[in-house]
């Protein structure tokens, strides 16, 4: 009995396999045709978009392949999603001229000029941002601020008297005289964030920076002071990479530090 049941099961399976025939050529064409049509249309659309974007500068558009079909960054209040940034090159060049002097708008290539004033909050960072340039420029400005303290006359610095509870006299040497000046003033006292923000407003930087404030109705609460500081640092860092450390140091001294002393 077991043998007969096995044979009947095998026979049923063979009949079922026989009914599962491969699709005909006509059916295969109907299945493949829509796929080929979709692939061709999408490739043509991407080629057209690439050709259109090739005529525009890189800073002016978001790469198509970095766009999402939907956005997950939905603000609770609709008016906070709207923020207009400058997209006119002549307005940007005017700011560089006020900051760097005559011919300052030609010191950097077009793409770098826009990258230096682009914060990472702008367009979700898809067009590049100035964080690494700002880190480099901050070190340059801190170095020049330290150097300005070391070469300053001792009479121009406030005197700091250090007393020892045990009556000991510290080691003194002419080579260490300038180092003691750092007891009276620190680089952060010269390059303070409020001073940099004031300088940025004087040259019209808030009108050209590309960023997206969290609270458009409250720019201070959104951190505009930090964004302005970062942009000043980034411009100096970009100049150093483009023209070298000597030119960047001169810009830091003449276009930033000297304005603080005025």
PDB file of C-alpha atoms in Angstrom:
ATOM      1  CA  UNK A   1       0.000   0.000   0.000  1.00  0.00           C
ATOM      2  CA  UNK A   2       2.817   2.379   0.827  1.00  0.00           C
ATOM      3  CA  UNK A   3       4.453   1.620  -2.508  1.00  0.00           C
ATOM      4  CA  UNK A   4       1.240   2.415  -4.421  1.00  0.00           C
ATOM      5  CA  UNK A   5       0.757   5.711  -2.631  1.00  0.00           C
ATOM      6  CA  UNK A   6       4.331   6.760  -3.426  1.00  0.00           C
ATOM      7  CA  UNK A   7       3.813   5.917  -7.081  1.00  0.00           C
ATOM      8  CA  UNK A   8       0.604   7.930  -7.219  1.00  0.00           C
ATOM      9  CA  UNK A   9       2.290  10.917  -5.590  1.00  0.00           C
ATOM     10  CA  UNK A  10       5.158  10.707  -8.097  1.00  0.00           C
ATOM     11  CA  UNK A  11       2.712  10.548 -10.989  1.00  0.00           C
ATOM     12  CA  UNK A  12       0.829  13.614  -9.754  1.00  0.00           C
ATOM     13  CA  UNK A  13       4.056  15.571  -9.401  1.00  0.00           C
ATOM     14  CA  UNK A  14       5.134  14.692 -12.939  1.00  0.00           C
ATOM     15  CA  UNK A  15       1.786  15.855 -14.321  1.00  0.00           C
ATOM     16  CA  UNK A  16       2.063  19.148 -12.446  1.00  0.00           C
ATOM     17  CA  UNK A  17       5.581  19.761 -13.776  1.00  0.00           C
ATOM     18  CA  UNK A  18       4.406  19.014 -17.268  1.00  0.00           C
ATOM     19  CA  UNK A  19       1.803  21.737 -17.036  1.00  0.00           C
ATOM     20  CA  UNK A  20       4.405  24.339 -15.972  1.00  0.00           C
ATOM     21  CA  UNK A  21       5.682  25.186 -19.436  1.00  0.00           C
ATOM     22  CA  UNK A  22       8.020  28.100 -20.161  1.00  0.00           C
ATOM     23  CA  UNK A  23       6.318  31.255 -21.439  1.00  0.00           C
ATOM     24  CA  UNK A  24       6.048  31.759 -25.143  1.00  0.00           C
ATOM     25  CA  UNK A  25       8.122  34.341 -26.998  1.00  0.00           C
ATOM     26  CA  UNK A  26       5.117  36.659 -27.326  1.00  0.00           C
ATOM     27  CA  UNK A  27       4.532  36.664 -23.567  1.00  0.00           C
ATOM     28  CA  UNK A  28       8.241  37.239 -22.925  1.00  0.00           C
ATOM     29  CA  UNK A  29       8.233  40.231 -25.228  1.00  0.00           C
ATOM     30  CA  UNK A  30       5.265  41.716 -23.371  1.00  0.00           C
ATOM     31  CA  UNK A  31       7.072  41.325 -20.049  1.00  0.00           C
ATOM     32  CA  UNK A  32      10.420  42.730 -21.190  1.00  0.00           C
ATOM     33  CA  UNK A  33       9.146  45.630 -23.315  1.00  0.00           C
ATOM     34  CA  UNK A  34       7.964  47.863 -20.403  1.00  0.00           C
ATOM     35  CA  UNK A  35      11.239  47.313 -18.580  1.00  0.00           C
ATOM     36  CA  UNK A  36      13.268  48.324 -21.625  1.00  0.00           C
ATOM     37  CA  UNK A  37      11.061  51.336 -22.194  1.00  0.00           C
ATOM     38  CA  UNK A  38      11.440  52.509 -18.585  1.00  0.00           C
ATOM     39  CA  UNK A  39      15.210  52.031 -18.667  1.00  0.00           C
ATOM     40  CA  UNK A  40      15.545  53.987 -21.899  1.00  0.00           C
ATOM     41  CA  UNK A  41      13.363  56.863 -20.719  1.00  0.00           C
ATOM     42  CA  UNK A  42      15.178  57.167 -17.383  1.00  0.00           C
ATOM     43  CA  UNK A  43      18.585  57.142 -19.071  1.00  0.00           C
ATOM     44  CA  UNK A  44      17.440  59.794 -21.529  1.00  0.00           C
ATOM     45  CA  UNK A  45      16.119  61.926 -18.682  1.00  0.00           C
ATOM     46  CA  UNK A  46      19.394  61.649 -16.711  1.00  0.00           C
ATOM     47  CA  UNK A  47      21.410  62.515 -19.822  1.00  0.00           C
ATOM     48  CA  UNK A  48      19.236  65.577 -20.412  1.00  0.00           C
ATOM     49  CA  UNK A  49      19.637  66.683 -16.784  1.00  0.00           C
ATOM     50  CA  UNK A  50      23.419  66.216 -16.926  1.00  0.00           C
ATOM     51  CA  UNK A  51      23.603  68.203 -20.155  1.00  0.00           C
ATOM     52  CA  UNK A  52      21.548  71.006 -18.608  1.00  0.00           C
ATOM     53  CA  UNK A  53      23.646  71.052 -15.419  1.00  0.00           C
ATOM     54  CA  UNK A  54      26.910  71.104 -17.367  1.00  0.00           C
ATOM     55  CA  UNK A  55      25.987  74.577 -18.570  1.00  0.00           C
ATOM     56  CA  UNK A  56      25.550  75.875 -15.001  1.00  0.00           C
ATOM     57  CA  UNK A  57      28.283  76.456 -12.401  1.00  0.00           C
ATOM     58  CA  UNK A  58      28.568  73.719  -9.805  1.00  0.00           C
ATOM     59  CA  UNK A  59      27.689  75.979  -6.856  1.00  0.00           C
ATOM     60  CA  UNK A  60      24.295  76.914  -8.311  1.00  0.00           C
ATOM     61  CA  UNK A  61      22.503  73.540  -8.245  1.00  0.00           C
ATOM     62  CA  UNK A  62      22.152  70.338  -6.271  1.00  0.00           C
ATOM     63  CA  UNK A  63      23.412  67.176  -8.048  1.00  0.00           C
ATOM     64  CA  UNK A  64      20.469  65.180  -9.328  1.00  0.00           C
ATOM     65  CA  UNK A  65      21.726  61.923  -7.847  1.00  0.00           C
ATOM     66  CA  UNK A  66      21.798  63.465  -4.373  1.00  0.00           C
ATOM     67  CA  UNK A  67      18.129  64.457  -4.447  1.00  0.00           C
ATOM     68  CA  UNK A  68      15.553  62.406  -2.582  1.00  0.00           C
ATOM     69  CA  UNK A  69      12.015  61.756  -3.847  1.00  0.00           C
ATOM     70  CA  UNK A  70      10.750  63.071  -0.525  1.00  0.00           C
ATOM     71  CA  UNK A  71      12.116  65.027   2.443  1.00  0.00           C
ATOM     72  CA  UNK A  72      12.248  63.718   5.999  1.00  0.00           C
ATOM     73  CA  UNK A  73      13.109  67.164   7.354  1.00  0.00           C
ATOM     74  CA  UNK A  74       9.591  68.504   7.839  1.00  0.00           C
ATOM     75  CA  UNK A  75       9.434  71.553  10.141  1.00  0.00           C
ATOM     76  CA  UNK A  76       6.614  71.855  12.618  1.00  0.00           C
ATOM     77  CA  UNK A  77       5.865  75.331  11.280  1.00  0.00           C
ATOM     78  CA  UNK A  78       5.710  75.739   7.508  1.00  0.00           C
ATOM     79  CA  UNK A  79       7.167  79.264   7.430  1.00  0.00           C
ATOM     80  CA  UNK A  80      10.434  77.988   8.903  1.00  0.00           C
ATOM     81  CA  UNK A  81      11.149  75.912   5.806  1.00  0.00           C
ATOM     82  CA  UNK A  82      11.483  79.013   3.619  1.00  0.00           C
ATOM     83  CA  UNK A  83      14.773  80.880   3.632  1.00  0.00           C
ATOM     84  CA  UNK A  84      16.248  82.821   0.731  1.00  0.00           C
ATOM     85  CA  UNK A  85      20.030  82.938   0.238  1.00  0.00           C
ATOM     86  CA  UNK A  86      21.980  85.126  -2.117  1.00  0.00           C
ATOM     87  CA  UNK A  87      22.626  83.659  -5.572  1.00  0.00           C
ATOM     88  CA  UNK A  88      24.050  86.736  -7.312  1.00  0.00           C
ATOM     89  CA  UNK A  89      27.817  86.634  -8.005  1.00  0.00           C
ATOM     90  CA  UNK A  90      28.098  90.439  -8.084  1.00  0.00           C
ATOM     91  CA  UNK A  91      26.777  90.699  -4.516  1.00  0.00           C
ATOM     92  CA  UNK A  92      29.301  88.106  -3.365  1.00  0.00           C
ATOM     93  CA  UNK A  93      32.151  89.883  -5.176  1.00  0.00           C
ATOM     94  CA  UNK A  94      31.222  93.151  -3.460  1.00  0.00           C
ATOM     95  CA  UNK A  95      31.578  91.474  -0.061  1.00  0.00           C
ATOM     96  CA  UNK A  96      35.002  90.037  -0.936  1.00  0.00           C
ATOM     97  CA  UNK A  97      36.112  93.477  -2.122  1.00  0.00           C
ATOM     98  CA  UNK A  98      35.036  95.077   1.172  1.00  0.00           C
ATOM     99  CA  UNK A  99      36.812  92.383   3.157  1.00  0.00           C
ATOM    100  CA  UNK A 100      40.023  91.846   1.164  1.00  0.00           C
ATOM    101  CA  UNK A 101      40.347  95.238  -0.478  1.00  0.00           C
ATOM    102  CA  UNK A 102      40.617  96.161  -4.140  1.00  0.00           C
ATOM    103  CA  UNK A 103      40.898  93.033  -6.278  1.00  0.00           C
ATOM    104  CA  UNK A 104      39.822  90.802  -3.415  1.00  0.00           C
ATOM    105  CA  UNK A 105      37.080  89.263  -5.521  1.00  0.00           C
ATOM    106  CA  UNK A 106      39.715  87.735  -7.808  1.00  0.00           C
ATOM    107  CA  UNK A 107      41.826  86.075  -5.109  1.00  0.00           C
ATOM    108  CA  UNK A 108      39.777  82.875  -5.136  1.00  0.00           C
ATOM    109  CA  UNK A 109      38.262  80.814  -7.968  1.00  0.00           C
ATOM    110  CA  UNK A 110      34.527  81.034  -8.469  1.00  0.00           C
ATOM    111  CA  UNK A 111      33.718  77.671  -6.878  1.00  0.00           C
ATOM    112  CA  UNK A 112      35.933  78.309  -3.838  1.00  0.00           C
ATOM    113  CA  UNK A 113      34.392  81.736  -3.275  1.00  0.00           C
ATOM    114  CA  UNK A 114      30.991  80.120  -2.900  1.00  0.00           C
ATOM    115  CA  UNK A 115      32.279  77.142  -0.921  1.00  0.00           C
ATOM    116  CA  UNK A 116      33.933  79.398   1.671  1.00  0.00           C
ATOM    117  CA  UNK A 117      30.640  81.132   2.493  1.00  0.00           C
ATOM    118  CA  UNK A 118      28.512  77.950   2.519  1.00  0.00           C
ATOM    119  CA  UNK A 119      27.544  76.538   5.915  1.00  0.00           C
ATOM    120  CA  UNK A 120      26.764  72.854   6.338  1.00  0.00           C
ATOM    121  CA  UNK A 121      23.128  73.678   7.084  1.00  0.00           C
ATOM    122  CA  UNK A 122      22.610  74.941   3.533  1.00  0.00           C
ATOM    123  CA  UNK A 123      20.932  72.394   1.249  1.00  0.00           C
ATOM    124  CA  UNK A 124      21.740  69.622   3.760  1.00  0.00           C
ATOM    125  CA  UNK A 125      25.416  69.957   2.819  1.00  0.00           C
ATOM    126  CA  UNK A 126      24.862  68.550  -0.670  1.00  0.00           C
ATOM    127  CA  UNK A 127      26.766  71.367  -2.382  1.00  0.00           C
ATOM    128  CA  UNK A 128      29.763  71.203  -0.073  1.00  0.00           C
ATOM    129  CA  UNK A 129      30.439  73.295   3.021  1.00  0.00           C
ATOM    130  CA  UNK A 130      33.246  75.243   4.653  1.00  0.00           C
ATOM    131  CA  UNK A 131      33.925  73.295   7.872  1.00  0.00           C
ATOM    132  CA  UNK A 132      37.415  72.063   6.977  1.00  0.00           C
ATOM    133  CA  UNK A 133      38.426  75.386   5.461  1.00  0.00           C
ATOM    134  CA  UNK A 134      37.282  77.086   8.669  1.00  0.00           C
ATOM    135  CA  UNK A 135      39.362  74.767  10.855  1.00  0.00           C
ATOM    136  CA  UNK A 136      42.470  75.595   8.826  1.00  0.00           C
ATOM    137  CA  UNK A 137      41.785  79.321   8.821  1.00  0.00           C
ATOM    138  CA  UNK A 138      41.162  79.372  12.561  1.00  0.00           C
ATOM    139  CA  UNK A 139      44.635  77.997  13.244  1.00  0.00           C
ATOM    140  CA  UNK A 140      46.180  80.657  11.005  1.00  0.00           C
ATOM    141  CA  UNK A 141      44.327  83.473  12.740  1.00  0.00           C
ATOM    142  CA  UNK A 142      45.213  82.099  16.191  1.00  0.00           C
ATOM    143  CA  UNK A 143      48.884  81.923  15.181  1.00  0.00           C
ATOM    144  CA  UNK A 144      48.906  85.520  13.982  1.00  0.00           C
ATOM    145  CA  UNK A 145      47.123  86.683  17.135  1.00  0.00           C
ATOM    146  CA  UNK A 146      49.746  84.929  19.263  1.00  0.00           C
ATOM    147  CA  UNK A 147      52.535  86.466  17.216  1.00  0.00           C
ATOM    148  CA  UNK A 148      51.042  89.940  17.617  1.00  0.00           C
ATOM    149  CA  UNK A 149      51.164  89.515  21.408  1.00  0.00           C
ATOM    150  CA  UNK A 150      54.775  88.329  21.380  1.00  0.00           C
ATOM    151  CA  UNK A 151      56.052  91.242  19.281  1.00  0.00           C
ATOM    152  CA  UNK A 152      53.999  93.918  21.061  1.00  0.00           C
ATOM    153  CA  UNK A 153      55.913  96.360  23.313  1.00  0.00           C
ATOM    154  CA  UNK A 154      55.866  95.292  26.909  1.00  0.00           C
ATOM    155  CA  UNK A 155      54.586  98.704  27.958  1.00  0.00           C
ATOM    156  CA  UNK A 156      51.417  98.264  25.906  1.00  0.00           C
ATOM    157  CA  UNK A 157      50.382  95.158  27.826  1.00  0.00           C
ATOM    158  CA  UNK A 158      48.833  95.164  31.298  1.00  0.00           C
ATOM    159  CA  UNK A 159      51.271  94.199  34.026  1.00  0.00           C
ATOM    160  CA  UNK A 160      50.605  90.986  35.878  1.00  0.00           C
ATOM    161  CA  UNK A 161      52.414  90.541  39.149  1.00  0.00           C
ATOM    162  CA  UNK A 162      52.904  86.948  40.207  1.00  0.00           C
ATOM    163  CA  UNK A 163      53.850  86.367  43.829  1.00  0.00           C
ATOM    164  CA  UNK A 164      55.181  83.166  45.283  1.00  0.00           C
ATOM    165  CA  UNK A 165      54.063  82.071  48.749  1.00  0.00           C
ATOM    166  CA  UNK A 166      57.528  80.737  49.520  1.00  0.00           C
ATOM    167  CA  UNK A 167      59.463  83.774  48.303  1.00  0.00           C
ATOM    168  CA  UNK A 168      61.032  81.990  45.342  1.00  0.00           C
ATOM    169  CA  UNK A 169      62.260  83.924  42.322  1.00  0.00           C
ATOM    170  CA  UNK A 170      61.357  82.457  38.892  1.00  0.00           C
ATOM    171  CA  UNK A 171      64.102  81.841  36.382  1.00  0.00           C
ATOM    172  CA  UNK A 172      64.554  84.866  34.145  1.00  0.00           C
ATOM    173  CA  UNK A 173      66.239  85.076  30.754  1.00  0.00           C
ATOM    174  CA  UNK A 174      66.002  87.581  27.851  1.00  0.00           C
ATOM    175  CA  UNK A 175      64.883  84.800  25.504  1.00  0.00           C
ATOM    176  CA  UNK A 176      61.851  84.189  27.726  1.00  0.00           C
ATOM    177  CA  UNK A 177      60.781  87.813  27.998  1.00  0.00           C
ATOM    178  CA  UNK A 178      58.247  87.569  25.172  1.00  0.00           C
ATOM    179  CA  UNK A 179      56.746  84.354  26.516  1.00  0.00           C
ATOM    180  CA  UNK A 180      55.764  86.156  29.710  1.00  0.00           C
ATOM    181  CA  UNK A 181      53.547  88.462  27.652  1.00  0.00           C
ATOM    182  CA  UNK A 182      51.083  85.610  27.281  1.00  0.00           C
ATOM    183  CA  UNK A 183      50.360  85.933  30.996  1.00  0.00           C
ATOM    184  CA  UNK A 184      48.861  89.347  30.322  1.00  0.00           C
ATOM    185  CA  UNK A 185      46.911  88.604  27.115  1.00  0.00           C
ATOM    186  CA  UNK A 186      45.705  85.516  25.323  1.00  0.00           C
ATOM    187  CA  UNK A 187      44.939  85.065  21.579  1.00  0.00           C
ATOM    188  CA  UNK A 188      41.250  84.520  22.334  1.00  0.00           C
ATOM    189  CA  UNK A 189      41.164  87.965  23.925  1.00  0.00           C
ATOM    190  CA  UNK A 190      42.098  89.497  20.576  1.00  0.00           C
ATOM    191  CA  UNK A 191      40.149  87.222  18.235  1.00  0.00           C
ATOM    192  CA  UNK A 192      36.909  87.117  20.172  1.00  0.00           C
ATOM    193  CA  UNK A 193      33.787  85.732  18.511  1.00  0.00           C
ATOM    194  CA  UNK A 194      31.858  88.964  19.065  1.00  0.00           C
ATOM    195  CA  UNK A 195      34.624  90.994  17.408  1.00  0.00           C
ATOM    196  CA  UNK A 196      34.662  88.676  14.409  1.00  0.00           C
ATOM    197  CA  UNK A 197      30.870  88.822  14.131  1.00  0.00           C
ATOM    198  CA  UNK A 198      30.995  92.629  14.207  1.00  0.00           C
ATOM    199  CA  UNK A 199      33.628  92.638  11.451  1.00  0.00           C
ATOM    200  CA  UNK A 200      31.489  90.232   9.410  1.00  0.00           C
ATOM    201  CA  UNK A 201      28.504  92.553   9.642  1.00  0.00           C
ATOM    202  CA  UNK A 202      30.618  95.540   8.609  1.00  0.00           C
ATOM    203  CA  UNK A 203      31.659  93.845   5.362  1.00  0.00           C
ATOM    204  CA  UNK A 204      28.112  92.638   4.617  1.00  0.00           C
ATOM    205  CA  UNK A 205      28.714  88.955   5.238  1.00  0.00           C
ATOM    206  CA  UNK A 206      25.204  88.189   6.614  1.00  0.00           C
ATOM    207  CA  UNK A 207      23.721  89.141   3.232  1.00  0.00           C
ATOM    208  CA  UNK A 208      25.767  86.580   1.278  1.00  0.00           C
ATOM    209  CA  UNK A 209      26.324  83.568   3.543  1.00  0.00           C
ATOM    210  CA  UNK A 210      24.498  80.443   2.495  1.00  0.00           C
ATOM    211  CA  UNK A 211      22.897  78.722   5.474  1.00  0.00           C
ATOM    212  CA  UNK A 212      19.540  77.605   6.813  1.00  0.00           C
ATOM    213  CA  UNK A 213      18.684  79.000  10.264  1.00  0.00           C
ATOM    214  CA  UNK A 214      16.694  76.756  12.559  1.00  0.00           C
ATOM    215  CA  UNK A 215      14.581  79.732  13.619  1.00  0.00           C
ATOM    216  CA  UNK A 216      14.294  82.279  10.791  1.00  0.00           C
ATOM    217  CA  UNK A 217      12.571  84.698  13.157  1.00  0.00           C
ATOM    218  CA  UNK A 218      15.471  84.479  15.642  1.00  0.00           C
ATOM    219  CA  UNK A 219      18.848  84.494  13.915  1.00  0.00           C
ATOM    220  CA  UNK A 220      20.826  84.935  17.126  1.00  0.00           C
ATOM    221  CA  UNK A 221      19.092  81.916  18.607  1.00  0.00           C
ATOM    222  CA  UNK A 222      19.888  80.011  15.420  1.00  0.00           C
ATOM    223  CA  UNK A 223      23.625  80.650  15.873  1.00  0.00           C
ATOM    224  CA  UNK A 224      24.409  83.319  13.295  1.00  0.00           C
ATOM    225  CA  UNK A 225      27.398  84.500  15.343  1.00  0.00           C
ATOM    226  CA  UNK A 226      29.051  81.087  15.035  1.00  0.00           C
ATOM    227  CA  UNK A 227      28.199  80.910  11.325  1.00  0.00           C
ATOM    228  CA  UNK A 228      29.791  84.328  10.689  1.00  0.00           C
ATOM    229  CA  UNK A 229      32.917  83.345  12.618  1.00  0.00           C
ATOM    230  CA  UNK A 230      33.159  80.094  10.672  1.00  0.00           C
ATOM    231  CA  UNK A 231      32.882  81.953   7.372  1.00  0.00           C
ATOM    232  CA  UNK A 232      35.674  84.406   8.230  1.00  0.00           C
ATOM    233  CA  UNK A 233      37.912  81.479   9.187  1.00  0.00           C
ATOM    234  CA  UNK A 234      37.005  79.622   5.988  1.00  0.00           C
ATOM    235  CA  UNK A 235      37.910  82.550   3.735  1.00  0.00           C
ATOM    236  CA  UNK A 236      41.350  82.780   5.355  1.00  0.00           C
ATOM    237  CA  UNK A 237      41.815  79.026   5.061  1.00  0.00           C
ATOM    238  CA  UNK A 238      40.846  79.093   1.387  1.00  0.00           C
ATOM    239  CA  UNK A 239      43.316  81.913   0.691  1.00  0.00           C
ATOM    240  CA  UNK A 240      46.080  79.916   2.380  1.00  0.00           C
ATOM    241  CA  UNK A 241      45.398  76.878   0.209  1.00  0.00           C
ATOM    242  CA  UNK A 242      45.180  79.002  -2.926  1.00  0.00           C
ATOM    243  CA  UNK A 243      48.096  81.420  -2.400  1.00  0.00           C
ATOM    244  CA  UNK A 244      50.166  80.020   0.452  1.00  0.00           C
ATOM    245  CA  UNK A 245      50.719  80.684   4.141  1.00  0.00           C
ATOM    246  CA  UNK A 246      52.481  84.035   3.670  1.00  0.00           C
ATOM    247  CA  UNK A 247      49.548  85.625   1.842  1.00  0.00           C
ATOM    248  CA  UNK A 248      47.036  84.185   4.321  1.00  0.00           C
ATOM    249  CA  UNK A 249      49.066  85.502   7.260  1.00  0.00           C
ATOM    250  CA  UNK A 250      49.157  88.964   5.706  1.00  0.00           C
ATOM    251  CA  UNK A 251      45.386  88.886   5.191  1.00  0.00           C
ATOM    252  CA  UNK A 252      44.890  87.837   8.815  1.00  0.00           C
ATOM    253  CA  UNK A 253      47.074  90.680  10.066  1.00  0.00           C
ATOM    254  CA  UNK A 254      45.950  93.483   7.773  1.00  0.00           C
ATOM    255  CA  UNK A 255      42.305  92.652   7.113  1.00  0.00           C
ATOM    256  CA  UNK A 256      41.322  91.232  10.515  1.00  0.00           C
ATOM    257  CA  UNK A 257      43.676  92.009  13.399  1.00  0.00           C
ATOM    258  CA  UNK A 258      44.441  95.556  12.325  1.00  0.00           C
ATOM    259  CA  UNK A 259      40.725  96.352  12.199  1.00  0.00           C
ATOM    260  CA  UNK A 260      40.363  95.216  15.807  1.00  0.00           C
ATOM    261  CA  UNK A 261      43.026  97.693  16.880  1.00  0.00           C
ATOM    262  CA  UNK A 262      41.445 100.605  14.992  1.00  0.00           C
TER     263      UNK A 262
END
